[in-house]
Amino acid sequence: LITFHGRTPGMHEAYEQCAVRQQILHLARHGAHVHVGGFVEDYPRLKGDAHFCLVPAGTSPWTNHLYESVHAGCIPVILSDEYEVAFFHELDWSAFSIKWPEAEVGDALYEYLHSLVMVHPARVTSMKQALEANACWFNWYSLDTDCNPFLLILRQLKRLLEGRALKPRFWNYDASWGAEAGEPPLAFAHLRRPSRFKHAANETASFVYLAGRSE
């Protein structure tokens, strides 16, 4: 039903503050269908056999457990409140994954996942099918020209470019100024501005007097 195997508090000092991983270990009391703990040799098989793969925060919100779960065909259950998933506006993450609050990792999480399988198996099947269909978006070696992460990156960059408003730097000025004298159009006057943005630590800054000033 559920699996997670990775570093937990007590295994490595860098993970001592990863409380959510400690909470995951307590789920083992629900029986053999909850396979959680440290590293194991049959790690890939366990992920492939499970319905749900837990994806907890580690030393940072991001964790490679997410991508391992996708490629194993195991529905990711993201347990990292600050994790910002990639391509959120491009992919329907809710169709093939679950994002659960870290504070609620415990019996409530187990009961929810257990009920999905026992009471709503069609939904689990649908999520697995959606996961399989979207796996190519996470495959950097994908040969599918219509489904690969590079395509998503290009789409994202194009949307950012199209959404960038063209705002004028100046207004109520004579656009023809300087044309007869061979000067660049006034629209490019910012390239000749006398001031430059500086910081107080720069000794050549014109406002170095602020360096020792406290608010």
XYZ file of C-alpha atoms in Angstrom:
215
model
C 0.000 0.000 0.000
C 2.559 2.589 1.185
C 6.338 2.776 1.041
C 9.225 5.092 1.898
C 12.861 4.205 2.330
C 15.542 6.808 2.850
C 17.457 8.804 5.423
C 15.682 9.521 8.684
C 16.614 11.206 11.990
C 19.199 9.071 13.756
C 20.819 7.918 10.523
C 22.551 11.162 9.583
C 23.055 14.383 11.530
C 21.801 16.465 8.587
C 18.372 14.853 8.987
C 17.926 15.331 12.727
C 15.432 18.155 12.152
C 13.404 16.265 9.533
C 10.500 15.533 11.864
C 8.176 14.481 9.060
C 10.449 11.541 8.271
C 10.315 10.439 11.887
C 6.524 10.587 11.750
C 6.566 8.347 8.689
C 8.359 5.614 10.620
C 5.434 5.438 13.058
C 3.152 4.375 10.195
C 4.793 0.937 10.273
C 2.494 -0.030 13.145
C -0.364 -0.320 10.667
C 0.993 -3.587 9.305
C 3.141 -5.219 6.662
C 1.423 -3.332 3.847
C 3.212 -0.203 5.085
C 6.880 -0.614 4.186
C 8.946 2.254 5.627
C 12.445 2.643 7.011
C 16.049 3.091 5.959
C 17.758 1.975 2.799
C 16.992 -1.528 1.505
C 18.346 -3.556 -1.419
C 14.963 -4.090 -3.085
C 14.125 -0.385 -2.977
C 13.056 -0.102 -6.671
C 10.833 -3.181 -6.412
C 9.100 -1.874 -3.298
C 8.301 1.393 -5.047
C 6.997 -0.433 -8.092
C 4.776 -2.696 -5.981
C 3.275 0.073 -3.821
C 0.199 2.139 -4.622
C 1.557 5.218 -2.832
C 5.129 6.437 -2.393
C 5.701 8.957 0.380
C 7.769 11.965 -0.669
C 8.812 13.811 2.517
C 10.920 16.924 2.888
C 14.570 16.242 3.603
C 17.377 18.709 4.159
C 15.385 20.983 1.850
C 11.785 21.021 0.556
C 12.950 19.347 -2.670
C 13.639 15.619 -2.805
C 14.480 13.161 -5.568
C 11.937 10.717 -4.101
C 9.323 12.499 -6.201
C 10.927 11.658 -9.522
C 11.790 8.131 -8.427
C 8.123 7.595 -7.601
C 6.986 8.893 -10.984
C 9.277 6.539 -12.883
C 8.300 3.607 -10.638
C 4.615 4.148 -11.436
C 3.889 4.796 -7.762
C 1.495 7.639 -6.910
C 3.584 10.331 -5.140
C 2.294 11.598 -1.806
C 4.189 14.849 -1.289
C 4.806 15.587 2.395
C 6.675 18.861 2.045
C 4.626 22.009 2.619
C 7.148 24.316 0.927
C 7.758 22.094 -2.094
C 6.898 24.024 -5.270
C 6.375 21.374 -7.921
C 7.757 21.975 -11.393
C 5.468 23.049 -14.237
C 2.501 23.554 -11.930
C 0.645 25.555 -14.590
C 1.446 23.058 -17.332
C 0.608 19.753 -15.651
C -2.462 18.673 -13.688
C -0.576 17.506 -10.607
C -3.798 16.710 -8.744
C -4.572 14.051 -11.356
C -1.553 11.885 -10.516
C -0.254 12.938 -7.095
C -1.300 13.962 -3.581
C 0.077 16.862 -1.530
C -0.608 16.291 2.157
C 0.146 18.675 5.087
C 3.242 17.719 7.070
C 1.392 18.385 10.325
C -1.154 15.684 9.471
C 1.282 12.855 8.744
C 0.046 10.016 10.917
C -3.100 7.954 11.307
C -5.174 10.398 9.247
C -2.840 9.960 6.270
C -2.877 6.171 6.547
C -6.655 6.030 6.826
C -7.080 8.305 3.825
C -4.782 6.286 1.574
C -6.248 3.003 2.796
C -9.781 4.225 2.068
C -8.803 5.291 -1.444
C -7.772 1.738 -2.259
C -10.616 -0.003 -0.453
C -13.513 2.363 -1.172
C -12.430 4.256 -4.302
C -10.277 1.848 -6.331
C -11.380 3.440 -9.603
C -9.845 6.726 -8.499
C -6.550 5.014 -7.672
C -6.559 3.354 -11.086
C -7.253 6.704 -12.735
C -4.365 8.348 -10.861
C -1.985 5.560 -11.848
C -3.003 5.878 -15.488
C -2.508 9.658 -15.346
C 0.888 9.133 -13.706
C 1.968 6.788 -16.476
C 0.730 9.206 -19.121
C 2.678 12.107 -17.570
C 5.893 10.241 -16.791
C 7.436 11.351 -20.097
C 7.371 14.961 -18.893
C 9.965 13.963 -16.264
C 12.144 11.839 -18.540
C 15.202 13.801 -19.703
C 15.978 10.972 -22.134
C 12.519 10.926 -23.683
C 12.503 10.556 -27.469
C 8.903 11.703 -27.654
C 8.995 15.113 -29.318
C 5.529 15.866 -27.956
C 6.234 14.894 -24.342
C 9.543 15.721 -22.685
C 10.773 18.204 -20.047
C 12.590 20.367 -22.575
C 9.290 21.106 -24.282
C 7.765 22.189 -20.967
C 10.700 24.499 -20.307
C 10.298 26.111 -23.718
C 6.567 26.551 -23.136
C 7.246 28.160 -19.779
C 9.808 30.556 -21.245
C 7.442 31.484 -24.074
C 4.617 32.186 -21.629
C 6.893 34.367 -19.509
C 7.968 36.282 -22.601
C 4.418 36.778 -23.839
C 3.211 37.792 -20.396
C 5.885 40.419 -19.937
C 4.214 43.785 -20.348
C 6.021 46.315 -22.515
C 6.118 49.310 -20.227
C 7.667 52.625 -21.362
C 10.621 54.036 -19.430
C 9.670 57.626 -20.185
C 6.532 59.494 -21.136
C 5.469 63.002 -22.162
C 8.740 63.524 -23.997
C 9.617 64.458 -27.582
C 10.480 61.156 -29.247
C 12.232 62.962 -32.099
C 14.654 64.791 -29.788
C 18.270 64.421 -30.839
C 17.474 62.871 -34.214
C 18.948 65.789 -36.179
C 22.113 65.815 -34.094
C 22.671 62.135 -34.657
C 21.935 61.258 -31.041
C 20.267 57.938 -30.176
C 16.483 58.156 -29.661
C 15.490 59.396 -26.230
C 13.971 55.984 -25.545
C 17.552 54.739 -25.080
C 18.614 57.580 -22.815
C 18.737 55.208 -19.837
C 21.922 53.765 -21.325
C 23.621 57.130 -20.726
C 22.271 57.771 -17.244
C 24.893 59.205 -14.861
C 23.769 57.228 -11.813
C 24.312 53.530 -11.219
C 22.802 51.267 -8.607
C 25.331 50.575 -5.882
C 25.435 49.032 -2.453
C 26.727 50.473 0.793
C 29.639 48.014 0.993
C 31.089 49.509 -2.184
C 33.570 52.168 -1.130
C 33.078 54.041 -4.372
C 29.339 54.380 -3.808
C 28.033 57.914 -3.535
C 26.053 56.977 -0.429
C 28.759 55.124 1.483
C 27.785 57.185 4.527
C 24.881 54.758 5.007
C 27.241 51.859 5.713
C 27.467 52.501 9.420
C 23.941 53.719 9.887
C 21.540 51.512 11.828
C 17.777 51.622 11.534
